[in-house]
């Protein structure tokens, strides 16, 4: 922040207000209680995906959330360990992944649409911009927190640990295929808890090693997790790896392939495109990671909100 962002802000003569967070949830609480946000040209998170997730959840808790999301562009300058949205924005803009490039993009770019999704459990409701992980994906994401001092290498160490002591999770996945003509259900029109998935949805029940629901091209700066995804395509890409589909050595190779996106060509990986989904875990214990944060474990479902937010990521104009 001090060495990159502040000098550029000063040179650009861009009016800004800097809020330094002091605790977990501070950004969420600030955005929820902030007064007239129409006074600002955008809100920029300097941190990891968790920081931006707090900003989005704070806006979601407001009574004027729809208006704020439509009017107040989001920006992301990477200063965390994952930084998936920042990498996705920079990649789509044709820029290298770098805090300096991200800052320049925030200052000079014009807003472009960004998909969000509504992800709910019986106990919670969240807006998501990045991904939902289950099985080895969420286990690595959350359990590697104890290696945070390693930076982004924590994910590599966590992956090796989890592959060595592999877990299998049984569950039931249902999804609405993203066929031509299909539209995402409204959040209030999603199947009620306890009801079966609608007839037009596809249901898979099996044992899984990996289940990843992706919204952007990158889940982290070094994970080209969904090469065919864009910021506003209105689609979830759901990647599955069933138990027995590959060996531990094959799984290690697959994780290495995620860096450049070649895992999508791995025969063990199944990929579907969906407008909405529901996951019902049949294994009692597990972890969900939603945009890098833990959400309640149990039945969970989501539907896409195409282009409801805006992000600073298009060089089609002169910026603020």
Short mmCIF file of C-alpha atoms in Angstrom, two decimals:
data_model
loop_
_atom_site.label_atom_id
_atom_site.label_comp_id
_atom_site.label_asym_id
_atom_site.label_seq_id
_atom_site.Cartn_x
_atom_site.Cartn_y
_atom_site.Cartn_z
CA UNK A 1 0.00 0.00 0.00
CA UNK A 2 2.66 2.50 1.03
CA UNK A 3 5.18 1.71 -1.72
CA UNK A 4 2.85 1.20 -4.69
CA UNK A 5 -0.70 2.44 -4.22
CA UNK A 6 -0.19 5.74 -2.35
CA UNK A 7 2.45 7.13 -4.76
CA UNK A 8 0.25 6.38 -7.78
CA UNK A 9 -2.79 7.91 -6.10
CA UNK A 10 -0.75 11.05 -5.40
CA UNK A 11 0.62 11.27 -8.95
CA UNK A 12 -2.80 10.74 -10.51
CA UNK A 13 -4.39 13.43 -8.30
CA UNK A 14 -7.26 11.03 -7.67
CA UNK A 15 -9.35 11.98 -4.64
CA UNK A 16 -9.49 9.08 -2.24
CA UNK A 17 -10.29 8.07 1.33
CA UNK A 18 -8.11 5.32 2.81
CA UNK A 19 -9.57 2.97 5.40
CA UNK A 20 -7.03 0.75 7.16
CA UNK A 21 -8.77 -2.33 8.53
CA UNK A 22 -7.99 -3.22 12.12
CA UNK A 23 -9.77 -6.57 12.55
CA UNK A 24 -11.56 -9.33 10.71
CA UNK A 25 -14.92 -8.06 9.49
CA UNK A 26 -13.90 -4.39 9.59
CA UNK A 27 -14.32 -3.87 5.82
CA UNK A 28 -17.72 -5.61 5.90
CA UNK A 29 -18.94 -3.47 8.79
CA UNK A 30 -17.70 -0.26 7.16
CA UNK A 31 -19.43 -0.96 3.84
CA UNK A 32 -22.66 -1.95 5.59
CA UNK A 33 -22.80 1.25 7.65
CA UNK A 34 -21.26 3.77 5.22
CA UNK A 35 -23.39 6.77 4.38
CA UNK A 36 -23.85 8.17 0.89
CA UNK A 37 -21.70 5.88 -1.27
CA UNK A 38 -22.79 7.83 -4.35
CA UNK A 39 -20.04 10.32 -3.41
CA UNK A 40 -17.38 7.77 -4.43
CA UNK A 41 -16.25 6.73 -7.91
CA UNK A 42 -15.39 3.21 -6.71
CA UNK A 43 -14.28 1.05 -3.81
CA UNK A 44 -10.91 -0.67 -4.07
CA UNK A 45 -9.79 -3.54 -1.85
CA UNK A 46 -6.03 -3.72 -1.24
CA UNK A 47 -5.56 -7.24 0.09
CA UNK A 48 -6.57 -10.77 -0.76
CA UNK A 49 -9.86 -12.18 -1.98
CA UNK A 50 -11.04 -12.30 1.63
CA UNK A 51 -10.82 -8.51 1.86
CA UNK A 52 -12.91 -8.06 -1.28
CA UNK A 53 -15.36 -10.69 0.00
CA UNK A 54 -15.87 -8.55 3.11
CA UNK A 55 -16.58 -5.52 0.94
CA UNK A 56 -19.15 -7.45 -1.12
CA UNK A 57 -20.84 -8.97 1.96
CA UNK A 58 -21.02 -5.52 3.54
CA UNK A 59 -22.77 -4.13 0.47
CA UNK A 60 -25.09 -7.16 0.40
CA UNK A 61 -26.22 -6.38 3.95
CA UNK A 62 -27.40 -2.88 2.97
CA UNK A 63 -31.01 -2.02 2.19
CA UNK A 64 -29.81 -0.30 -1.01
CA UNK A 65 -27.49 -3.16 -2.02
CA UNK A 66 -28.79 -3.52 -5.59
CA UNK A 67 -28.34 0.17 -6.31
CA UNK A 68 -24.86 0.23 -4.78
CA UNK A 69 -23.69 -2.83 -6.71
CA UNK A 70 -24.93 -1.32 -9.96
CA UNK A 71 -23.43 2.13 -9.35
CA UNK A 72 -20.23 1.58 -7.35
CA UNK A 73 -17.46 -0.20 -9.29
CA UNK A 74 -15.19 -2.61 -7.44
CA UNK A 75 -11.42 -2.76 -7.77
CA UNK A 76 -8.89 -5.25 -6.46
CA UNK A 77 -5.20 -4.58 -5.87
CA UNK A 78 -3.53 -7.87 -4.87
CA UNK A 79 -1.87 -7.95 -1.47
CA UNK A 80 -2.90 -11.37 -0.18
CA UNK A 81 -1.97 -14.98 -0.84
CA UNK A 82 -4.68 -15.94 -3.35
CA UNK A 83 -5.78 -12.83 -5.29
CA UNK A 84 -7.92 -14.77 -7.76
CA UNK A 85 -10.19 -11.90 -8.80
CA UNK A 86 -7.27 -9.50 -9.32
CA UNK A 87 -5.55 -12.08 -11.53
CA UNK A 88 -8.77 -12.72 -13.48
CA UNK A 89 -9.31 -9.00 -14.06
CA UNK A 90 -5.71 -8.41 -15.17
CA UNK A 91 -5.74 -11.48 -17.40
CA UNK A 92 -8.93 -10.40 -19.15
CA UNK A 93 -7.47 -6.91 -19.62
CA UNK A 94 -4.31 -8.38 -21.17
CA UNK A 95 -2.13 -7.13 -18.33
CA UNK A 96 0.59 -8.88 -16.34
CA UNK A 97 -0.16 -9.89 -12.77
CA UNK A 98 1.48 -7.21 -10.64
CA UNK A 99 0.27 -4.82 -7.90
CA UNK A 100 1.56 -1.87 -9.94
CA UNK A 101 -0.40 -2.98 -13.02
CA UNK A 102 -3.48 -3.57 -10.89
CA UNK A 103 -3.23 -0.08 -9.39
CA UNK A 104 -2.81 1.50 -12.81
CA UNK A 105 -5.81 -0.48 -14.08
CA UNK A 106 -7.96 0.71 -11.17
CA UNK A 107 -7.00 4.33 -11.82
CA UNK A 108 -7.31 4.36 -15.61
CA UNK A 109 -9.87 1.70 -16.48
CA UNK A 110 -13.60 2.05 -16.93
CA UNK A 111 -16.12 -0.29 -15.30
CA UNK A 112 -17.21 -3.53 -16.92
CA UNK A 113 -19.87 -6.04 -15.78
CA UNK A 114 -19.08 -8.63 -13.14
CA UNK A 115 -21.19 -11.68 -12.36
CA UNK A 116 -22.07 -12.42 -8.77
CA UNK A 117 -23.95 -15.39 -7.41
CA UNK A 118 -26.26 -15.89 -4.45
CA UNK A 119 -25.05 -18.88 -2.42
CA UNK A 120 -27.27 -20.07 0.40
CA UNK A 121 -27.39 -22.70 3.11
CA UNK A 122 -30.26 -23.18 5.58
CA UNK A 123 -28.32 -20.86 7.92
CA UNK A 124 -26.63 -18.34 5.62
CA UNK A 125 -26.86 -16.23 2.49
CA UNK A 126 -23.77 -14.85 0.72
CA UNK A 127 -22.86 -13.09 -2.49
CA UNK A 128 -19.94 -14.75 -4.27
CA UNK A 129 -17.62 -13.53 -7.02
CA UNK A 130 -14.98 -16.28 -7.17
CA UNK A 131 -15.62 -19.93 -6.32
CA UNK A 132 -17.00 -22.56 -3.99
CA UNK A 133 -14.70 -25.43 -3.08
CA UNK A 134 -15.45 -28.77 -1.48
CA UNK A 135 -13.33 -31.86 -0.68
CA UNK A 136 -9.62 -31.44 -1.42
CA UNK A 137 -10.08 -27.89 -2.75
CA UNK A 138 -11.56 -26.50 0.47
CA UNK A 139 -9.45 -28.74 2.68
CA UNK A 140 -6.28 -27.28 1.16
CA UNK A 141 -7.64 -23.72 1.12
CA UNK A 142 -8.72 -23.63 4.76
CA UNK A 143 -6.39 -26.11 6.46
CA UNK A 144 -3.30 -24.52 4.88
CA UNK A 145 -4.00 -21.37 6.93
CA UNK A 146 -1.51 -22.70 9.47
CA UNK A 147 1.17 -22.28 6.78
CA UNK A 148 0.18 -18.70 5.95
CA UNK A 149 3.73 -17.54 6.77
CA UNK A 150 4.80 -19.33 3.55
CA UNK A 151 2.74 -16.96 1.39
CA UNK A 152 1.20 -18.53 -1.70
CA UNK A 153 3.44 -21.59 -1.22
CA UNK A 154 1.08 -22.58 1.59
CA UNK A 155 -1.31 -24.02 -1.01
CA UNK A 156 1.43 -26.25 -2.46
CA UNK A 157 2.38 -27.56 0.98
CA UNK A 158 -1.28 -28.05 1.88
CA UNK A 159 -1.98 -29.92 -1.36
CA UNK A 160 0.91 -32.33 -0.83
CA UNK A 161 -0.27 -33.00 2.72
CA UNK A 162 -3.86 -33.67 1.68
CA UNK A 163 -2.88 -35.88 -1.28
CA UNK A 164 -0.74 -37.99 1.06
CA UNK A 165 -3.69 -38.37 3.45
CA UNK A 166 -6.46 -38.34 0.87
CA UNK A 167 -10.08 -37.97 1.93
CA UNK A 168 -13.17 -39.06 0.01
CA UNK A 169 -16.52 -37.29 0.27
CA UNK A 170 -19.85 -38.71 -0.82
CA UNK A 171 -22.43 -36.25 -2.05
CA UNK A 172 -25.29 -35.43 -4.39
CA UNK A 173 -24.78 -32.65 -6.94
CA UNK A 174 -27.68 -31.26 -8.96
CA UNK A 175 -27.30 -28.49 -11.53
CA UNK A 176 -29.19 -26.61 -14.23
CA UNK A 177 -27.15 -26.98 -17.44
CA UNK A 178 -26.13 -23.75 -19.15
CA UNK A 179 -27.79 -24.74 -22.40
CA UNK A 180 -28.87 -22.17 -24.95
CA UNK A 181 -32.03 -20.51 -23.76
CA UNK A 182 -31.71 -21.42 -20.09
CA UNK A 183 -31.65 -18.61 -17.55
CA UNK A 184 -30.61 -18.68 -13.89
CA UNK A 185 -33.50 -19.07 -11.45
CA UNK A 186 -34.23 -16.05 -9.29
CA UNK A 187 -32.85 -16.55 -5.77
CA UNK A 188 -36.39 -16.74 -4.39
CA UNK A 189 -37.30 -19.36 -7.02
CA UNK A 190 -34.57 -21.84 -6.10
CA UNK A 191 -35.75 -25.27 -4.88
CA UNK A 192 -36.89 -25.26 -1.26
CA UNK A 193 -34.76 -27.19 1.21
CA UNK A 194 -35.99 -30.76 1.34
CA UNK A 195 -37.51 -30.63 -2.15
CA UNK A 196 -36.04 -32.60 -5.02
CA UNK A 197 -34.19 -30.74 -7.76
CA UNK A 198 -36.42 -29.75 -10.72
CA UNK A 199 -36.80 -32.29 -13.55
CA UNK A 200 -34.67 -30.22 -15.96
CA UNK A 201 -31.70 -30.33 -13.59
CA UNK A 202 -29.02 -33.03 -13.85
CA UNK A 203 -28.26 -35.01 -10.67
CA UNK A 204 -25.02 -36.86 -9.86
CA UNK A 205 -24.56 -38.90 -6.69
CA UNK A 206 -21.10 -40.33 -6.10
CA UNK A 207 -17.93 -40.21 -4.03
CA UNK A 208 -15.70 -37.25 -4.85
CA UNK A 209 -12.12 -36.21 -4.27
CA UNK A 210 -12.71 -32.72 -5.69
CA UNK A 211 -15.68 -30.49 -6.44
CA UNK A 212 -15.06 -26.91 -7.55
CA UNK A 213 -17.72 -24.39 -8.59
CA UNK A 214 -15.91 -21.62 -10.48
CA UNK A 215 -17.00 -18.17 -11.68
CA UNK A 216 -13.73 -16.61 -12.91
CA UNK A 217 -10.74 -17.71 -14.96
CA UNK A 218 -8.44 -17.83 -11.92
CA UNK A 219 -9.19 -19.01 -8.38
CA UNK A 220 -5.78 -17.69 -7.30
CA UNK A 221 -3.01 -15.82 -9.06
CA UNK A 222 -1.21 -19.11 -9.76
CA UNK A 223 -4.33 -21.20 -10.50
CA UNK A 224 -5.70 -20.93 -14.05
CA UNK A 225 -8.62 -22.96 -12.79
CA UNK A 226 -11.23 -22.24 -15.48
CA UNK A 227 -9.61 -20.96 -18.70
CA UNK A 228 -12.94 -20.64 -20.52
CA UNK A 229 -14.61 -18.53 -17.83
CA UNK A 230 -14.91 -14.76 -18.04
CA UNK A 231 -15.96 -12.08 -15.60
CA UNK A 232 -19.49 -11.79 -16.98
CA UNK A 233 -20.49 -14.94 -18.86
CA UNK A 234 -23.38 -15.78 -16.52
CA UNK A 235 -22.14 -19.34 -16.00
CA UNK A 236 -20.73 -21.55 -13.26
CA UNK A 237 -18.06 -24.00 -14.38
CA UNK A 238 -18.28 -27.04 -12.12
CA UNK A 239 -15.24 -29.32 -12.06
CA UNK A 240 -15.47 -32.81 -10.58
CA UNK A 241 -12.96 -35.47 -9.72
CA UNK A 242 -14.57 -38.72 -8.62
CA UNK A 243 -12.98 -41.19 -6.22
CA UNK A 244 -10.90 -43.73 -8.10
CA UNK A 245 -10.59 -41.56 -11.22
CA UNK A 246 -6.85 -41.14 -10.70
CA UNK A 247 -3.99 -42.14 -8.40
CA UNK A 248 -2.28 -39.99 -5.78
CA UNK A 249 0.55 -39.40 -8.23
CA UNK A 250 -2.00 -38.47 -10.87
CA UNK A 251 -3.67 -36.09 -8.44
CA UNK A 252 -0.34 -34.40 -7.71
CA UNK A 253 0.20 -34.01 -11.45
CA UNK A 254 -3.30 -32.56 -11.80
CA UNK A 255 -2.60 -29.91 -9.16
CA UNK A 256 0.54 -28.90 -11.04
CA UNK A 257 -1.51 -28.62 -14.24
CA UNK A 258 -3.93 -26.18 -12.60
CA UNK A 259 -1.23 -23.49 -12.74
CA UNK A 260 -1.42 -23.21 -16.53
CA UNK A 261 -4.96 -24.50 -17.05
CA UNK A 262 -4.01 -27.77 -18.75
CA UNK A 263 -5.90 -29.74 -16.09
CA UNK A 264 -9.04 -29.19 -18.16
CA UNK A 265 -7.60 -31.70 -20.65
CA UNK A 266 -6.98 -34.30 -17.93
CA UNK A 267 -9.17 -37.35 -18.57
CA UNK A 268 -9.90 -37.69 -14.83
CA UNK A 269 -11.51 -34.23 -14.62
CA UNK A 270 -15.17 -33.76 -15.52
CA UNK A 271 -16.40 -30.25 -16.29
CA UNK A 272 -19.96 -28.95 -16.72
CA UNK A 273 -21.37 -25.47 -17.24
CA UNK A 274 -24.37 -24.50 -15.14
CA UNK A 275 -26.72 -21.63 -14.33
CA UNK A 276 -27.52 -22.90 -10.84
CA UNK A 277 -26.48 -25.77 -8.57
CA UNK A 278 -27.25 -27.61 -5.35
CA UNK A 279 -24.82 -29.75 -3.37
CA UNK A 280 -25.94 -32.11 -0.61
CA UNK A 281 -23.01 -33.72 1.20
CA UNK A 282 -23.63 -37.28 2.34
CA UNK A 283 -20.41 -37.34 4.39
CA UNK A 284 -20.99 -35.95 7.87
CA UNK A 285 -17.86 -33.85 8.27
CA UNK A 286 -16.30 -31.48 5.77
CA UNK A 287 -15.48 -27.88 4.88
CA UNK A 288 -16.85 -25.46 2.32
CA UNK A 289 -14.65 -22.60 1.13
CA UNK A 290 -16.58 -19.75 -0.50
CA UNK A 291 -14.29 -17.07 -1.92
CA UNK A 292 -11.70 -18.27 0.59
CA UNK A 293 -14.01 -18.06 3.62
CA UNK A 294 -15.71 -20.88 5.53
CA UNK A 295 -19.51 -21.15 5.25
CA UNK A 296 -21.81 -23.58 7.10
CA UNK A 297 -21.41 -27.21 6.09
CA UNK A 298 -24.49 -29.05 4.84
CA UNK A 299 -26.90 -28.51 1.93
CA UNK A 300 -25.79 -25.55 -0.18
CA UNK A 301 -27.05 -24.06 -3.42
CA UNK A 302 -26.35 -21.14 -5.68
CA UNK A 303 -27.74 -19.26 -8.65
CA UNK A 304 -26.04 -16.78 -10.95
CA UNK A 305 -26.73 -13.04 -10.99
CA UNK A 306 -25.32 -12.11 -14.41
CA UNK A 307 -23.59 -8.74 -14.59
CA UNK A 308 -25.18 -7.26 -11.44
CA UNK A 309 -21.92 -5.67 -10.27
CA UNK A 310 -19.22 -3.69 -12.02
CA UNK A 311 -15.47 -4.00 -11.78
CA UNK A 312 -12.68 -1.61 -12.78
CA UNK A 313 -11.08 -3.61 -15.55
CA UNK A 314 -11.72 -2.21 -19.04
CA UNK A 315 -9.32 0.09 -20.88
CA UNK A 316 -12.14 1.33 -23.09
CA UNK A 317 -12.23 4.74 -21.42
CA UNK A 318 -10.30 7.28 -19.42
CA UNK A 319 -11.16 6.15 -15.91
CA UNK A 320 -11.91 8.42 -12.96
#
